[in-house]
CSV table of C-alpha atoms and ligand atoms in Angstrom, one decimal:
chain,number,residue,atom,x,y,z
A,1258,MET,CA,-3.1,16.9,7.4
A,1259,ARG,CA,-2.4,13.9,5.3
A,1260,LYS,CA,0.1,11.3,6.6
A,1261,LYS,CA,3.4,10.3,5.0
A,1262,ILE,CA,3.6,6.5,5.0
A,1263,VAL,CA,6.3,4.0,4.1
A,1264,ALA,CA,4.7,0.6,3.9
A,1265,ALA,CA,6.6,-2.7,3.7
A,1266,ASN,CA,5.0,-5.4,1.5
A,1267,TRP,CA,7.1,-8.5,2.2
A,1268,LYS,CA,5.0,-10.5,-0.3
A,1269,MET,CA,5.7,-14.3,0.0
A,1270,ASN,CA,9.1,-13.9,1.6
A,1271,LEU,CA,10.8,-14.6,5.0
A,1272,ASP,CA,10.2,-17.4,7.5
A,1273,LEU,CA,9.2,-16.6,11.1
A,1274,THR,CA,12.7,-16.3,12.3
A,1275,GLU,CA,13.8,-14.1,9.4
A,1276,GLY,CA,10.8,-11.9,9.8
A,1277,ALA,CA,11.4,-11.5,13.6
A,1278,GLU,CA,15.0,-10.5,12.9
A,1279,LEU,CA,14.0,-8.0,10.3
A,1280,VAL,CA,11.5,-6.3,12.6
A,1281,ASN,CA,14.1,-6.3,15.4
A,1282,ASP,CA,16.7,-4.7,13.1
A,1283,ILE,CA,14.2,-2.0,12.0
A,1284,PHE,CA,13.5,-1.3,15.6
A,1285,ASN,CA,17.2,-1.0,16.4
A,1286,GLY,CA,17.6,1.4,13.5
A,1287,SER,CA,15.5,3.9,15.5
A,1288,PRO,CA,13.4,5.2,12.5
A,1289,GLN,CA,12.4,8.9,13.0
A,1290,LEU,CA,8.6,8.7,13.0
A,1291,THR,CA,5.7,10.9,14.2
A,1292,GLU,CA,1.9,10.7,14.1
A,1293,HIS,CA,2.1,12.1,10.6
A,1294,LYS,CA,5.1,10.1,9.4
A,1295,ILE,CA,4.4,6.4,9.9
A,1296,VAL,CA,5.5,2.9,8.9
A,1297,VAL,CA,3.2,0.0,8.0
A,1298,ILE,CA,4.6,-3.5,8.0
A,1299,ALA,CA,2.6,-6.1,6.0
A,1300,PRO,CA,4.1,-9.5,6.4
A,1301,PRO,CA,2.6,-12.8,5.3
A,1302,PHE,CA,-0.5,-13.8,7.3
A,1303,ILE,CA,1.4,-16.4,9.3
A,1304,HIS,CA,3.6,-13.7,10.8
A,1305,LEU,CA,0.9,-11.4,11.9
A,1306,THR,CA,0.4,-12.2,15.5
A,1307,HIS,CA,4.2,-12.5,16.1
A,1308,THR,CA,5.0,-9.3,14.3
A,1309,GLY,CA,2.1,-7.5,16.0
A,1310,ALA,CA,3.6,-8.5,19.4
A,1311,GLN,CA,7.0,-7.2,18.3
A,1312,LEU,CA,5.4,-3.9,17.3
A,1313,VAL,CA,3.8,-3.2,20.7
A,1314,GLY,CA,5.8,-0.2,22.1
A,1315,MET,CA,7.2,0.7,18.7
A,1316,ASN,CA,5.6,4.1,18.2
A,1317,HIS,CA,4.0,4.9,14.8
A,1318,VAL,CA,4.8,1.5,13.3
A,1319,HIS,CA,1.5,-0.2,12.3
A,1320,LEU,CA,0.6,-3.8,11.4
A,1321,GLY,CA,-0.8,-4.5,7.9
A,1322,ALA,CA,-1.9,-7.6,6.0
A,1323,GLN,CA,-1.3,-8.2,2.3
A,1324,ASN,CA,-4.9,-9.3,1.5
A,1325,CYS,CA,-8.2,-10.5,2.8
A,1326,TYR,CA,-11.0,-12.5,1.3
A,1327,SER,CA,-14.1,-11.0,-0.4
A,1328,GLU,CA,-16.6,-12.9,1.8
A,1329,ALA,CA,-17.3,-12.4,5.5
A,1330,SER,CA,-16.9,-16.1,6.6
A,1331,GLY,CA,-17.7,-19.6,5.6
A,1332,ALA,CA,-16.5,-22.5,3.5
A,1333,TYR,CA,-13.6,-20.8,1.7
A,1334,THR,CA,-10.7,-23.2,2.5
A,1335,GLY,CA,-7.4,-21.3,2.9
A,1336,GLU,CA,-8.8,-17.8,3.0
A,1337,ILE,CA,-8.5,-15.2,5.7
A,1338,SER,CA,-11.4,-12.7,6.5
A,1339,ALA,CA,-11.2,-9.1,7.3
A,1340,ALA,CA,-12.8,-9.8,10.7
A,1341,MET,CA,-10.0,-12.3,11.5
A,1342,LEU,CA,-7.4,-9.7,10.6
A,1343,LYS,CA,-9.1,-7.2,12.9
A,1344,SER,CA,-9.1,-9.8,15.7
A,1345,ALA,CA,-5.3,-10.1,15.2
A,1346,GLU,CA,-5.0,-6.4,15.7
A,1347,VAL,CA,-4.1,-5.7,12.1
A,1348,GLU,CA,-4.8,-2.0,11.2
A,1349,TYR,CA,-4.1,-1.9,7.5
A,1350,VAL,CA,-4.9,-4.2,4.6
A,1351,ILE,CA,-3.5,-4.0,1.1
A,1352,ILE,CA,-6.2,-4.6,-1.5
A,1353,GLY,CA,-5.9,-4.8,-5.3
A,1354,HIS,CA,-2.2,-5.4,-5.6
A,1355,SER,CA,-1.4,-6.1,-9.3
A,1356,GLU,CA,0.0,-9.5,-8.3
A,1357,ARG,CA,-3.4,-10.4,-6.8
A,1358,ARG,CA,-5.2,-9.0,-9.9
A,1359,GLU,CA,-3.0,-11.0,-12.3
A,1360,TYR,CA,-2.1,-14.3,-10.6
A,1361,PHE,CA,-5.3,-14.7,-8.6
A,1362,HIS,CA,-7.7,-13.2,-11.1
A,1363,GLU,CA,-9.1,-10.7,-8.7
A,1364,ASP,CA,-11.5,-8.5,-10.7
A,1365,ASP,CA,-12.9,-5.1,-9.9
A,1366,ALA,CA,-16.1,-6.4,-8.4
A,1367,MET,CA,-14.2,-8.7,-6.0
A,1368,LEU,CA,-11.9,-5.9,-5.0
A,1369,ALA,CA,-14.9,-3.6,-4.2
A,1370,LYS,CA,-16.3,-6.4,-2.0
A,1371,LYS,CA,-13.0,-6.7,-0.2
A,1372,VAL,CA,-12.8,-3.0,0.4
A,1373,ASN,CA,-16.3,-3.0,1.8
A,1374,LEU,CA,-15.5,-5.9,4.2
A,1375,ALA,CA,-12.2,-4.3,5.3
A,1376,LEU,CA,-13.8,-1.0,6.1
A,1377,ALA,CA,-16.9,-2.6,7.8
A,1378,ASN,CA,-14.4,-4.4,10.1
A,1379,GLY,CA,-12.6,-1.3,11.0
A,1380,LEU,CA,-9.5,-1.8,8.9
A,1381,LYS,CA,-7.7,0.9,6.9
A,1382,VAL,CA,-7.3,0.0,3.2
A,1383,ILE,CA,-4.2,0.5,1.0
A,1384,PHE,CA,-5.8,0.3,-2.4
A,1385,CYS,CA,-3.4,-0.4,-5.2
A,1386,CYS,CA,-3.7,0.8,-8.8
A,1387,GLY,CA,-1.3,1.0,-11.7
A,1388,GLU,CA,-1.0,0.3,-15.4
A,1389,PRO,CA,0.8,-2.4,-17.4
A,1390,LEU,CA,3.6,-1.4,-19.8
A,1391,ALA,CA,1.4,-1.6,-22.9
A,1392,ILE,CA,-1.0,1.0,-21.4
A,1393,ARG,CA,1.9,3.3,-20.5
A,1394,ASP,CA,3.4,2.9,-24.0
A,1395,ALA,CA,0.0,3.9,-25.5
A,1396,ASN,CA,-0.1,6.9,-23.0
A,1397,ASP,CA,-3.4,5.7,-21.7
A,1398,GLN,CA,-2.3,5.4,-18.1
A,1399,ASN,CA,-4.5,8.2,-16.7
A,1400,ALA,CA,-7.7,6.8,-18.0
A,1401,TYR,CA,-6.7,3.2,-16.9
A,1402,VAL,CA,-5.9,4.2,-13.3
A,1403,GLU,CA,-9.0,6.4,-13.1
A,1404,SER,CA,-11.1,3.4,-14.1
A,1405,GLN,CA,-9.5,1.3,-11.4
A,1406,LEU,CA,-10.3,3.9,-8.8
A,1407,ILE,CA,-13.9,4.2,-10.0
A,1408,ALA,CA,-14.4,0.4,-9.9
A,1409,GLY,CA,-12.8,-0.2,-6.6
A,1410,LEU,CA,-13.6,2.8,-4.5
A,1411,PHE,CA,-16.1,5.2,-5.9
A,1412,HIS,CA,-19.1,3.3,-4.6
A,1413,LEU,CA,-18.0,4.4,-1.1
A,1414,PRO,CA,-19.6,7.3,0.8
A,1415,VAL,CA,-17.3,10.3,1.4
A,1416,THR,CA,-17.0,9.5,5.1
A,1417,ALA,CA,-15.2,6.2,4.2
A,1418,LEU,CA,-12.3,8.0,2.5
A,1419,THR,CA,-10.6,8.8,5.8
A,1420,ASP,CA,-9.7,5.1,5.9
A,1421,ILE,CA,-8.4,4.9,2.3
A,1422,THR,CA,-4.8,5.2,1.3
A,1423,ILE,CA,-3.9,4.8,-2.4
A,1424,ALA,CA,-0.8,3.1,-3.7
A,1425,TYR,CA,0.1,3.8,-7.3
A,1426,GLU,CA,2.3,1.0,-8.6
A,1427,PRO,CA,3.0,0.9,-12.3
A,1428,ILE,CA,3.3,-2.8,-13.1
A,1429,TRP,CA,6.3,-2.2,-15.3
A,1430,ALA,CA,8.2,-0.8,-12.3
A,1431,ILE,CA,7.4,-3.6,-9.8
A,1432,GLY,CA,10.4,-5.8,-9.1
A,1433,THR,CA,12.0,-4.8,-12.4
A,1434,GLY,CA,14.6,-2.2,-11.2
A,1435,ARG,CA,12.9,0.3,-13.5
A,1436,THR,CA,11.5,3.0,-11.3
A,1437,ALA,CA,9.0,5.6,-12.6
A,1438,THR,CA,10.8,8.9,-12.9
A,1439,SER,CA,9.8,11.4,-10.3
A,1440,ALA,CA,8.1,13.4,-13.0
A,1441,GLN,CA,6.0,10.3,-14.1
A,1442,ALA,CA,5.1,9.6,-10.4
A,1443,GLN,CA,4.2,13.2,-9.7
A,1444,ASP,CA,2.0,13.4,-12.9
A,1445,MET,CA,0.1,10.3,-12.0
A,1446,HIS,CA,-0.3,11.2,-8.3
A,1447,ALA,CA,-1.6,14.7,-9.2
A,1448,HIS,CA,-4.0,13.0,-11.6
A,1449,ILE,CA,-5.2,10.6,-8.9
A,1450,ARG,CA,-5.7,13.6,-6.5
A,1451,THR,CA,-7.7,15.4,-9.2
A,1452,VAL,CA,-9.9,12.3,-9.8
A,1453,LEU,CA,-10.5,12.0,-6.0
A,1454,GLY,CA,-11.3,15.7,-5.8
A,1455,ASN,CA,-13.8,15.6,-8.6
A,1456,LYS,CA,-15.6,12.8,-6.9
A,1457,TYR,CA,-15.2,13.6,-3.2
A,1458,GLY,CA,-14.1,17.2,-3.0
A,1459,ASP,CA,-10.8,19.0,-2.6
A,1460,THR,CA,-10.6,18.4,1.2
A,1461,VAL,CA,-10.7,14.7,0.8
A,1462,ALA,CA,-8.3,14.8,-2.1
A,1463,ALA,CA,-5.9,16.9,-0.1
A,1464,ASP,CA,-6.1,14.6,3.0
A,1465,THR,CA,-5.7,11.3,1.2
A,1466,SER,CA,-2.2,9.8,1.2
A,1467,ILE,CA,-1.0,8.5,-2.2
A,1468,LEU,CA,2.0,6.2,-2.1
A,1469,TYR,CA,4.3,5.2,-4.9
A,1470,GLY,CA,5.4,1.6,-5.4
A,1471,GLY,CA,7.8,0.0,-7.9
A,1472,SER,CA,11.6,-0.5,-7.4
A,1473,CYS,CA,11.7,2.2,-4.7
A,1474,LYS,CA,15.0,2.1,-2.9
A,1475,PRO,CA,17.2,4.4,-0.8
A,1476,SER,CA,18.9,5.9,-3.8
A,1477,ASN,CA,15.6,7.1,-5.4
A,1478,ALA,CA,13.3,7.5,-2.5
A,1479,ALA,CA,14.3,11.1,-1.6
A,1480,GLU,CA,13.7,12.3,-5.1
A,1481,LEU,CA,10.3,10.5,-5.3
A,1482,PHE,CA,9.2,11.7,-1.9
A,1483,ALA,CA,10.1,15.3,-2.6
A,1484,CYS,CA,7.3,15.4,-5.2
A,1485,PRO,CA,4.4,17.3,-3.8
A,1486,ASP,CA,1.8,14.6,-4.4
A,1487,VAL,CA,3.9,11.6,-3.4
A,1488,ASP,CA,3.2,10.9,0.2
A,1489,GLY,CA,5.6,7.9,0.7
A,1490,GLY,CA,6.0,4.4,-0.7
A,1491,LEU,CA,4.8,0.8,-0.8
A,1492,ILE,CA,8.0,-1.1,-0.8
A,1493,GLY,CA,8.6,-4.7,-2.0
A,1494,GLY,CA,12.1,-6.0,-2.4
A,1495,ALA,CA,13.8,-3.2,-0.5
A,1496,SER,CA,11.6,-3.8,2.5
A,1497,LEU,CA,13.2,-7.2,3.1
A,1498,LYS,CA,16.6,-5.7,4.2
A,1499,ALA,CA,16.6,-3.5,7.3
A,1500,ALA,CA,19.3,-1.2,6.0
A,1501,GLU,CA,17.5,-0.5,2.7
A,1502,PHE,CA,14.1,-0.2,4.4
A,1503,LEU,CA,15.5,2.2,7.0
A,1504,GLY,CA,17.1,4.3,4.2
A,1505,ILE,CA,13.7,4.7,2.6
A,1506,VAL,CA,12.1,5.5,5.9
A,1507,ALA,CA,14.8,8.1,6.5
A,1508,ALA,CA,13.9,9.7,3.1
A,1509,MET,CA,10.3,10.0,4.3
A,1510,SER,CA,11.4,11.4,7.6
A,1511,ASN,CA,13.5,14.1,5.9
A,1512,ALA,CA,10.9,14.9,3.2
B,1775,13P,P1,9.3,-3.7,-5.5
B,1775,13P,O1,9.6,-2.6,-4.5
B,1775,13P,O2,10.0,-5.0,-5.3
B,1775,13P,O3,9.4,-3.2,-6.9
B,1775,13P,O4,7.7,-4.1,-5.3
B,1775,13P,C1,6.8,-3.0,-5.2
B,1775,13P,C2,5.5,-3.6,-4.8
B,1775,13P,O5,4.9,-4.3,-5.5
B,1775,13P,C3,5.1,-3.3,-3.4
B,1775,13P,O6,3.7,-3.7,-3.2
């Protein structure tokens, strides 16, 4: 049975005090979670040990990181390895976010290396895909996203797929206030599941969680999460305010 997941991607926001307050407020909001309806919180690296300590005893809330480096160790000033994340008790790592692809020039080959290192170190991967507006306008989004999945993931053996979650984040919907319609999200998520099924079989496809990201908020989360192939969300801006984030988590809990 695949999990429903609401994951918070704080991006480069919140200092240590603000982050601790936010986690505290989320805890006090008593989100209704189960083994199959979980939350992941991915703060900036500097928060990880502190946030991790706060999450001890919070059932079904897991620690995530926003990135890791594509080499195992060595002279890469400023970078953080998958093994370091594992040693900090991180469980999930986001790989391939469009902001990493665009601003930090992370290409498919680099992302595939990151995926390999993350899995080799026992982390679960939230692998991001999604098309820019020009591709959507040309109605080429299905082929574009399929090529991202092939390049980033399809070298993996089938056994690795249990540790992969996919996040579909159309770039034109990230931070813009313009959400994909639930029909657009469902169409793409169904396409992603078909692509996974063609490569890895129907069971893997049915068991893989596929999250939607891009201007997801309490007012649209319920409709998005009601789609049969939308298994939750990867949340940016609305994950920075406890009330909004809890509203989105409640939409998952009720889905
Ligand atoms: P917003 O929710 O701010 O649109 O960001 C989505 C996102 O990029 C999450 O990774």
